[in-house]
Amino acid sequence: MNNPLLEQTGLPAFSSILPEHVEPAIDALLEENRSRLQRVLDELAAPTWETLVEPIEDWEDRLERVWSPVSHMNSVVNSDALRAAYNACLPKLSDYGTEMGQNERLYNAYKTVAEHQDDLDDGQRKVLDNALKDFHLSGVDLSANKKDRFKAISQELSSLTSRYSENVLDATHAWDKSIDDVAALAGVPQSALDLMRQNAVQHDREGWMLTLDYPSFHPIMTYADDAALRREVYEAYQTRASDQGPHAGRYDNSELMEQILALRHEQAQLLGFDSYAERSLARKMARSTDEVLQFLHDLAARSRPQAERELSELRAFAASQFGIDTLEPWDVAYYSEKLRQHRYNITQEEVKPYFPETRVVPGMFEVVGRLYGVSFHEVDGVDTWHPDVKFYEIRDHDGSVRGQFYLDLYARKDKRGGAWMGDCQSRRVTRDVAQIPIAFMTCNFAPPVGDKPALLTHDEVETLFHEFGHGLHHMLTQIDYARISGINGVAWDAVELPSQFMENYCWEREALDLFAAHYETGDRIPEDLYQRMLAAKHFQSGMLMVRQLEFALFDFRMHREYEPSRGGRIYDILDEVREEVAVIRPPTWHRFAHAFSHIFAGGYAAGYYSYKWAEVLSADAFSLFEENGIFDQATGQAFLHHVLEQGGSQDAMTLFVAFRGREPQIDALLRHSGIAA
Ligand SMILES: [Zn+2]
């Protein structure tokens, strides 16, 4: 059988890739990789970069280049057959990854290269160093009985965390409420009412059906005039999967949470770490658990006074305008929205005409071109997965192609929601190969209707710039080793630096004037509207900040302070954290941690702080542009050279210091958030 996945030489042949090609291609490649690895390990007496690492990188790169179009198509042109083929490959790829990570002979061969080859360059050393750390974190160098225990814990953790998520999901779906009279939903916008009506119809019910899913929960908390209804929904939501609330004890995660913390702790200690928090930092930018805690405490101390002021303003507003004496936790979102409308009165309808996609996209290219001296060129006739998809090249001054990307902007049936950057292939240069980076840029904007261009909300413009920042990190890299080129090998808590950095250009007049113009008249954004947008940007930013810090501190302290003899102390720690940072104290029956899937079931365990950490970096990096001019050539070249081009070739702190001339400071973030330092 001809298989386009296996015959691919240049760009993927999207229009010829069929679901039946997927599994045979992956099976063939995995088998080939395994037997090649066996042969290399059997035959090599004295492994070197050239005889061991480079060939392995070749096969792995090929596997990734075959898998990336498949996984991308699964997200953007999904079908039952493709999903089945994709899902059939997942466990095979995961087994293969585990096998590589725990292969002792391979580990020893890498060690030999790292220890005995003295003509390695910095990039090669970094690749080896990362690989050896990853082997260690997979438990490859433990004694036999510890290794068994390590594996047993890994398996148990994967089943416990998946049960945790299932409980959250089941608890979320277990609750609903039917409303017969729409008057009970006074205040809720029509779009949300339509959805609640549709929910009811789908369940063969009369009236309107409320659920705990975000599109139902959020409008109730924000807009429903009936305080008793808000309280009821709040209680159901905030007690999910716990010993409290309407389904107390039915999907209770209490026991699982204790087990998860205990096993993470034990596994971290097997590897020689003090705590799971320390293990979490092994491949991150933050250098010590003390540094993370100090960072969070410091940010909290500086933000809390403002959060308190904002809450007092909200209380005063609710009292004077609505006669509310006590602002309950289920009132906060509701009166905040009233206050926001009262102060800024901005609607999307007023803003959207200034952001036609036909100006925003070329304008964004113009912004990037001015910053880094590159240019963008659309290429026709490239094979894609849908006629709306465009293909571009990024060229240097001298015309050489630096990177390429597919741009897929519009929402479609069978396309996953949200926006993201994915890599199609990574930059890689060896004696035999010169591969440029290629990205998938994906959004879900409403498509144009008739002759009218697609009009974006300002949030959507920000999202586009954010994802394009990830894309530039991937595509402008000059590092030749795939494992550390572009976004590869960049620490988790630093990876949002280039993306959040780009968001700043959606708020600067000088940049906005390059891409924001009325789609009919060509007028710039009126100054009055621009000023209201800026003011609304900072609305309640102190309260938002302390809430994020509450989550981050809770997550980090809980993992750091775990001791088997006294258990997780989950809600004790949460109470202590709230005492320090929170301005809104939830009721005692509140069970937030029981549905905190990010850390109990996702990849953010002892890593939730990463959101704020990266924001400090991006704000502080941008502050140098504020000082020198947001399109200053020299500053742009410095950011390009020290950060974007370097990928994961050096530690994120080293790169940041090379660009900024010092370590990051939090002042710029506070200022950008409208919080006085
Ligand atoms: Zn991002």
mmCIF file of N, CA and C in Angstrom, residues 169-264:
data_model
loop_
_atom_site.group_PDB
_atom_site.id
_atom_site.type_symbol
_atom_site.label_atom_id
_atom_site.label_comp_id
_atom_site.label_asym_id
_atom_site.label_seq_id
_atom_site.Cartn_x
_atom_site.Cartn_y
_atom_site.Cartn_z
ATOM 1 N N LEU A 169 -15.850 15.297 36.789
ATOM 2 C CA LEU A 169 -16.733 15.295 35.621
ATOM 3 C C LEU A 169 -18.125 14.764 35.987
ATOM 4 N N ASP A 170 -18.151 13.637 36.693
ATOM 5 C CA ASP A 170 -19.444 13.042 37.062
ATOM 6 C C ASP A 170 -20.216 13.961 37.991
ATOM 7 N N ALA A 171 -19.507 14.569 38.949
ATOM 8 C CA ALA A 171 -20.179 15.467 39.887
ATOM 9 C C ALA A 171 -20.726 16.691 39.151
ATOM 10 N N THR A 172 -19.979 17.169 38.179
ATOM 11 C CA THR A 172 -20.431 18.324 37.404
ATOM 12 C C THR A 172 -21.709 17.973 36.640
ATOM 13 N N HIS A 173 -21.731 16.786 36.069
ATOM 14 C CA HIS A 173 -22.897 16.389 35.269
ATOM 15 C C HIS A 173 -24.075 15.919 36.107
ATOM 16 N N ALA A 174 -23.805 15.569 37.370
ATOM 17 C CA ALA A 174 -24.871 14.999 38.203
ATOM 18 C C ALA A 174 -25.894 16.059 38.596
ATOM 19 N N TRP A 175 -25.483 17.301 38.615
ATOM 20 C CA TRP A 175 -26.392 18.359 39.080
ATOM 21 C C TRP A 175 -27.021 19.101 37.907
ATOM 22 N N ASP A 176 -28.326 19.327 37.979
ATOM 23 C CA ASP A 176 -28.953 20.270 37.064
ATOM 24 C C ASP A 176 -30.223 20.785 37.717
ATOM 25 N N LYS A 177 -30.793 21.793 37.120
ATOM 26 C CA LYS A 177 -31.995 22.394 37.711
ATOM 27 C C LYS A 177 -32.885 22.888 36.583
ATOM 28 N N SER A 178 -34.158 22.534 36.667
ATOM 29 C CA SER A 178 -35.108 22.996 35.658
ATOM 30 C C SER A 178 -35.835 24.231 36.159
ATOM 31 N N ILE A 179 -36.006 25.171 35.262
ATOM 32 C CA ILE A 179 -36.719 26.406 35.601
ATOM 33 C C ILE A 179 -37.924 26.503 34.666
ATOM 34 N N ASP A 180 -39.121 26.651 35.245
ATOM 35 C CA ASP A 180 -40.331 26.680 34.414
ATOM 36 C C ASP A 180 -40.648 28.078 33.915
ATOM 37 N N ASP A 181 -40.364 29.064 34.779
ATOM 38 C CA ASP A 181 -40.761 30.425 34.454
ATOM 39 C C ASP A 181 -39.501 31.256 34.197
ATOM 40 N N VAL A 182 -39.406 31.794 32.987
ATOM 41 C CA VAL A 182 -38.193 32.522 32.616
ATOM 42 C C VAL A 182 -37.969 33.742 33.512
ATOM 43 N N ALA A 183 -39.014 34.193 34.174
ATOM 44 C CA ALA A 183 -38.877 35.338 35.082
ATOM 45 C C ALA A 183 -37.851 35.039 36.181
ATOM 46 N N ALA A 184 -37.717 33.756 36.534
ATOM 47 C CA ALA A 184 -36.751 33.373 37.570
ATOM 48 C C ALA A 184 -35.310 33.581 37.095
ATOM 49 N N LEU A 185 -35.131 33.741 35.772
ATOM 50 C CA LEU A 185 -33.792 33.925 35.210
ATOM 51 C C LEU A 185 -33.554 35.379 34.799
ATOM 52 N N ALA A 186 -34.309 36.276 35.376
ATOM 53 C CA ALA A 186 -34.173 37.695 35.025
ATOM 54 C C ALA A 186 -32.718 38.125 35.110
ATOM 55 N N GLY A 187 -32.273 38.912 34.124
ATOM 56 C CA GLY A 187 -30.902 39.415 34.112
ATOM 57 C C GLY A 187 -29.982 38.622 33.201
ATOM 58 N N VAL A 188 -30.293 37.332 32.986
ATOM 59 C CA VAL A 188 -29.414 36.464 32.190
ATOM 60 C C VAL A 188 -29.543 36.830 30.701
ATOM 61 N N PRO A 189 -28.430 37.009 29.986
ATOM 62 C CA PRO A 189 -28.492 37.398 28.573
ATOM 63 C C PRO A 189 -29.191 36.361 27.694
ATOM 64 N N GLN A 190 -29.738 36.846 26.599
ATOM 65 C CA GLN A 190 -30.520 35.982 25.713
ATOM 66 C C GLN A 190 -29.702 34.789 25.206
ATOM 67 N N SER A 191 -28.421 35.007 24.856
ATOM 68 C CA SER A 191 -27.621 33.900 24.311
ATOM 69 C C SER A 191 -27.516 32.754 25.320
ATOM 70 N N ALA A 192 -27.382 33.100 26.612
ATOM 71 C CA ALA A 192 -27.297 32.056 27.641
ATOM 72 C C ALA A 192 -28.657 31.392 27.842
ATOM 73 N N LEU A 193 -29.733 32.204 27.783
ATOM 74 C CA LEU A 193 -31.084 31.629 27.913
ATOM 75 C C LEU A 193 -31.348 30.632 26.778
ATOM 76 N N ASP A 194 -30.920 30.999 25.559
ATOM 77 C CA ASP A 194 -31.120 30.103 24.418
ATOM 78 C C ASP A 194 -30.449 28.761 24.669
ATOM 79 N N LEU A 195 -29.245 28.823 25.220
ATOM 80 C CA LEU A 195 -28.502 27.600 25.500
ATOM 81 C C LEU A 195 -29.220 26.757 26.560
ATOM 82 N N MET A 196 -29.748 27.418 27.604
ATOM 83 C CA MET A 196 -30.449 26.701 28.678
ATOM 84 C C MET A 196 -31.751 26.081 28.155
ATOM 85 N N ARG A 197 -32.371 26.789 27.235
ATOM 86 C CA ARG A 197 -33.593 26.272 26.611
ATOM 87 C C ARG A 197 -33.242 25.032 25.778
ATOM 88 N N GLN A 198 -32.166 25.149 25.018
ATOM 89 C CA GLN A 198 -31.712 24.043 24.174
ATOM 90 C C GLN A 198 -31.339 22.816 25.025
ATOM 91 N N ASN A 199 -30.678 23.069 26.170
ATOM 92 C CA ASN A 199 -30.370 21.976 27.114
ATOM 93 C C ASN A 199 -31.634 21.239 27.503
ATOM 94 N N ALA A 200 -32.693 22.017 27.819
ATOM 95 C CA ALA A 200 -33.959 21.429 28.257
ATOM 96 C C ALA A 200 -34.553 20.572 27.145
ATOM 97 N N VAL A 201 -34.580 21.131 25.924
ATOM 98 C CA VAL A 201 -35.167 20.402 24.797
ATOM 99 C C VAL A 201 -34.427 19.082 24.581
ATOM 100 N N GLN A 202 -33.085 19.148 24.653
ATOM 101 C CA GLN A 202 -32.297 17.930 24.436
ATOM 102 C C GLN A 202 -32.576 16.866 25.498
ATOM 103 N N HIS A 203 -33.040 17.297 26.666
ATOM 104 C CA HIS A 203 -33.354 16.341 27.733
ATOM 105 C C HIS A 203 -34.853 16.101 27.864
ATOM 106 N N ASP A 204 -35.613 16.464 26.812
ATOM 107 C CA ASP A 204 -37.066 16.282 26.825
ATOM 108 C C ASP A 204 -37.729 16.938 28.017
ATOM 109 N N ARG A 205 -37.291 18.150 28.329
ATOM 110 C CA ARG A 205 -37.905 18.838 29.457
ATOM 111 C C ARG A 205 -38.552 20.130 28.987
ATOM 112 N N GLU A 206 -39.458 20.619 29.824
ATOM 113 C CA GLU A 206 -40.049 21.929 29.585
ATOM 114 C C GLU A 206 -39.071 22.987 30.088
ATOM 115 N N GLY A 207 -39.265 24.210 29.672
ATOM 116 C CA GLY A 207 -38.570 25.341 30.283
ATOM 117 C C GLY A 207 -37.083 25.421 29.991
ATOM 118 N N TRP A 208 -36.321 25.785 31.030
ATOM 119 C CA TRP A 208 -34.899 26.065 30.885
ATOM 120 C C TRP A 208 -34.102 25.159 31.826
ATOM 121 N N MET A 209 -33.004 24.641 31.353
ATOM 122 C CA MET A 209 -32.234 23.712 32.186
ATOM 123 C C MET A 209 -30.863 24.301 32.503
ATOM 124 N N LEU A 210 -30.585 24.431 33.806
ATOM 125 C CA LEU A 210 -29.288 24.940 34.269
ATOM 126 C C LEU A 210 -28.368 23.764 34.583
ATOM 127 N N THR A 211 -27.091 23.920 34.230
ATOM 128 C CA THR A 211 -26.114 22.887 34.575
ATOM 129 C C THR A 211 -24.912 23.561 35.233
ATOM 130 N N LEU A 212 -23.895 22.770 35.569
ATOM 131 C CA LEU A 212 -22.684 23.350 36.163
ATOM 132 C C LEU A 212 -21.580 23.545 35.124
ATOM 133 N N ASP A 213 -21.910 23.318 33.851
ATOM 134 C CA ASP A 213 -20.924 23.613 32.804
ATOM 135 C C ASP A 213 -20.727 25.122 32.713
ATOM 136 N N TYR A 214 -19.552 25.516 32.278
ATOM 137 C CA TYR A 214 -19.197 26.934 32.261
ATOM 138 C C TYR A 214 -20.224 27.826 31.543
ATOM 139 N N PRO A 215 -20.707 27.462 30.322
ATOM 140 C CA PRO A 215 -21.652 28.339 29.612
ATOM 141 C C PRO A 215 -22.985 28.518 30.339
ATOM 142 N N SER A 216 -23.257 27.691 31.348
ATOM 143 C CA SER A 216 -24.468 27.872 32.144
ATOM 144 C C SER A 216 -24.117 28.497 33.494
ATOM 145 N N PHE A 217 -23.084 27.960 34.132
ATOM 146 C CA PHE A 217 -22.664 28.441 35.455
ATOM 147 C C PHE A 217 -22.254 29.920 35.412
ATOM 148 N N HIS A 218 -21.431 30.267 34.443
ATOM 149 C CA HIS A 218 -20.872 31.619 34.383
ATOM 150 C C HIS A 218 -21.949 32.710 34.233
ATOM 151 N N PRO A 219 -22.887 32.588 33.280
ATOM 152 C CA PRO A 219 -23.928 33.630 33.184
ATOM 153 C C PRO A 219 -24.827 33.715 34.426
ATOM 154 N N ILE A 220 -25.073 32.598 35.078
ATOM 155 C CA ILE A 220 -25.895 32.671 36.298
ATOM 156 C C ILE A 220 -25.160 33.490 37.358
ATOM 157 N N MET A 221 -23.894 33.169 37.598
ATOM 158 C CA MET A 221 -23.144 33.877 38.642
ATOM 159 C C MET A 221 -22.942 35.355 38.288
ATOM 160 N N THR A 222 -22.848 35.650 36.994
ATOM 161 C CA THR A 222 -22.545 37.023 36.579
ATOM 162 C C THR A 222 -23.792 37.880 36.384
ATOM 163 N N TYR A 223 -24.892 37.253 35.961
ATOM 164 C CA TYR A 223 -26.033 38.085 35.547
ATOM 165 C C TYR A 223 -27.357 37.796 36.257
ATOM 166 N N ALA A 224 -27.530 36.634 36.858
ATOM 167 C CA ALA A 224 -28.865 36.308 37.402
ATOM 168 C C ALA A 224 -29.208 37.236 38.573
ATOM 169 N N ASP A 225 -30.345 37.899 38.482
ATOM 170 C CA ASP A 225 -30.734 38.866 39.519
ATOM 171 C C ASP A 225 -31.110 38.180 40.838
ATOM 172 N N ASP A 226 -31.549 36.942 40.756
ATOM 173 C CA ASP A 226 -32.048 36.233 41.943
ATOM 174 C C ASP A 226 -30.874 35.703 42.794
ATOM 175 N N ALA A 227 -30.658 36.325 43.962
ATOM 176 C CA ALA A 227 -29.517 35.963 44.810
ATOM 177 C C ALA A 227 -29.624 34.528 45.327
ATOM 178 N N ALA A 228 -30.845 34.085 45.613
ATOM 179 C CA ALA A 228 -31.023 32.722 46.137
ATOM 180 C C ALA A 228 -30.623 31.697 45.072
ATOM 181 N N LEU A 229 -30.956 31.994 43.812
ATOM 182 C CA LEU A 229 -30.574 31.102 42.723
ATOM 183 C C LEU A 229 -29.047 31.073 42.573
ATOM 184 N N ARG A 230 -28.422 32.244 42.640
ATOM 185 C CA ARG A 230 -26.962 32.289 42.545
ATOM 186 C C ARG A 230 -26.327 31.463 43.655
ATOM 187 N N ARG A 231 -26.860 31.591 44.866
ATOM 188 C CA ARG A 231 -26.319 30.838 45.988
ATOM 189 C C ARG A 231 -26.451 29.337 45.761
ATOM 190 N N GLU A 232 -27.592 28.926 45.260
ATOM 191 C CA GLU A 232 -27.835 27.497 45.043
ATOM 192 C C GLU A 232 -26.838 26.929 44.021
ATOM 193 N N VAL A 233 -26.639 27.672 42.925
ATOM 194 C CA VAL A 233 -25.729 27.214 41.876
ATOM 195 C C VAL A 233 -24.277 27.254 42.382
ATOM 196 N N TYR A 234 -23.950 28.312 43.105
ATOM 197 C CA TYR A 234 -22.608 28.456 43.685
ATOM 198 C C TYR A 234 -22.304 27.277 44.598
ATOM 199 N N GLU A 235 -23.241 26.943 45.463
ATOM 200 C CA GLU A 235 -23.006 25.844 46.411
ATOM 201 C C GLU A 235 -22.811 24.523 45.672
ATOM 202 N N ALA A 236 -23.653 24.273 44.670
ATOM 203 C CA ALA A 236 -23.519 23.019 43.916
ATOM 204 C C ALA A 236 -22.148 22.957 43.240
ATOM 205 N N TYR A 237 -21.733 24.080 42.678
ATOM 206 C CA TYR A 237 -20.472 24.115 41.938
ATOM 207 C C TYR A 237 -19.271 23.984 42.863
ATOM 208 N N GLN A 238 -19.280 24.723 43.949
ATOM 209 C CA GLN A 238 -18.106 24.795 44.829
ATOM 210 C C GLN A 238 -17.986 23.609 45.778
ATOM 211 N N THR A 239 -18.908 22.681 45.710
ATOM 212 C CA THR A 239 -18.804 21.480 46.556
ATOM 213 C C THR A 239 -18.707 20.216 45.704
ATOM 214 N N ARG A 240 -18.458 20.396 44.402
ATOM 215 C CA ARG A 240 -18.401 19.227 43.523
ATOM 216 C C ARG A 240 -17.362 18.218 44.025
ATOM 217 N N ALA A 241 -17.686 16.944 43.864
ATOM 218 C CA ALA A 241 -16.763 15.846 44.171
ATOM 219 C C ALA A 241 -16.234 15.906 45.604
ATOM 220 N N SER A 242 -17.124 16.255 46.558
ATOM 221 C CA SER A 242 -16.659 16.391 47.940
ATOM 222 C C SER A 242 -17.647 15.792 48.938
ATOM 223 N N ASP A 243 -17.380 16.061 50.214
ATOM 224 C CA ASP A 243 -18.224 15.585 51.310
ATOM 225 C C ASP A 243 -19.315 16.605 51.657
ATOM 226 N N GLN A 244 -19.461 17.651 50.867
ATOM 227 C CA GLN A 244 -20.414 18.723 51.162
ATOM 228 C C GLN A 244 -21.372 18.922 49.991
ATOM 229 N N GLY A 245 -22.381 19.751 50.221
ATOM 230 C CA GLY A 245 -23.247 20.178 49.126
ATOM 231 C C GLY A 245 -24.326 19.175 48.769
ATOM 232 N N PRO A 246 -25.031 19.435 47.650
ATOM 233 C CA PRO A 246 -26.205 18.630 47.294
ATOM 234 C C PRO A 246 -25.885 17.162 47.027
ATOM 235 N N HIS A 247 -24.665 16.851 46.627
ATOM 236 C CA HIS A 247 -24.328 15.446 46.369
ATOM 237 C C HIS A 247 -23.247 14.952 47.328
ATOM 238 N N ALA A 248 -23.265 15.475 48.547
ATOM 239 C CA ALA A 248 -22.230 15.163 49.543
ATOM 240 C C ALA A 248 -21.899 13.673 49.566
ATOM 241 N N GLY A 249 -20.607 13.355 49.405
ATOM 242 C CA GLY A 249 -20.148 11.981 49.560
ATOM 243 C C GLY A 249 -20.312 11.096 48.338
ATOM 244 N N ARG A 250 -21.026 11.586 47.304
ATOM 245 C CA ARG A 250 -21.296 10.685 46.179
ATOM 246 C C ARG A 250 -20.106 10.523 45.239
ATOM 247 N N TYR A 251 -19.376 11.577 45.016
ATOM 248 C CA TYR A 251 -18.208 11.488 44.117
ATOM 249 C C TYR A 251 -16.996 12.020 44.865
ATOM 250 N N ASP A 252 -16.925 11.705 46.136
ATOM 251 C CA ASP A 252 -15.994 12.371 47.047
ATOM 252 C C ASP A 252 -14.522 12.077 46.716
ATOM 253 N N ASN A 253 -13.770 13.127 46.419
ATOM 254 C CA ASN A 253 -12.356 12.982 46.090
ATOM 255 C C ASN A 253 -11.431 12.997 47.314
ATOM 256 N N SER A 254 -11.985 13.169 48.523
ATOM 257 C CA SER A 254 -11.142 13.362 49.719
ATOM 258 C C SER A 254 -10.016 12.322 49.825
ATOM 259 N N GLU A 255 -10.405 11.046 49.737
ATOM 260 C CA GLU A 255 -9.442 9.972 49.922
ATOM 261 C C GLU A 255 -8.393 9.967 48.801
ATOM 262 N N LEU A 256 -8.864 10.164 47.561
ATOM 263 C CA LEU A 256 -7.951 10.167 46.412
ATOM 264 C C LEU A 256 -6.897 11.273 46.543
ATOM 265 N N MET A 257 -7.325 12.434 47.037
ATOM 266 C CA MET A 257 -6.389 13.558 47.151
ATOM 267 C C MET A 257 -5.258 13.210 48.109
ATOM 268 N N GLU A 258 -5.619 12.598 49.248
ATOM 269 C CA GLU A 258 -4.594 12.188 50.214
ATOM 270 C C GLU A 258 -3.641 11.178 49.589
ATOM 271 N N GLN A 259 -4.204 10.224 48.851
ATOM 272 C CA GLN A 259 -3.362 9.187 48.243
ATOM 273 C C GLN A 259 -2.425 9.783 47.187
ATOM 274 N N ILE A 260 -2.965 10.696 46.393
ATOM 275 C CA ILE A 260 -2.153 11.315 45.332
ATOM 276 C C ILE A 260 -0.971 12.067 45.947
ATOM 277 N N LEU A 261 -1.256 12.847 46.990
ATOM 278 C CA LEU A 261 -0.174 13.613 47.628
ATOM 279 C C LEU A 261 0.873 12.680 48.222
ATOM 280 N N ALA A 262 0.405 11.606 48.872
ATOM 281 C CA ALA A 262 1.336 10.674 49.513
ATOM 282 C C ALA A 262 2.245 10.011 48.475
ATOM 283 N N LEU A 263 1.657 9.579 47.364
ATOM 284 C CA LEU A 263 2.447 8.872 46.352
ATOM 285 C C LEU A 263 3.410 9.815 45.623
ATOM 286 N N ARG A 264 2.971 11.022 45.346
ATOM 287 C CA ARG A 264 3.881 11.988 44.717
ATOM 288 C C ARG A 264 5.088 12.240 45.621
#
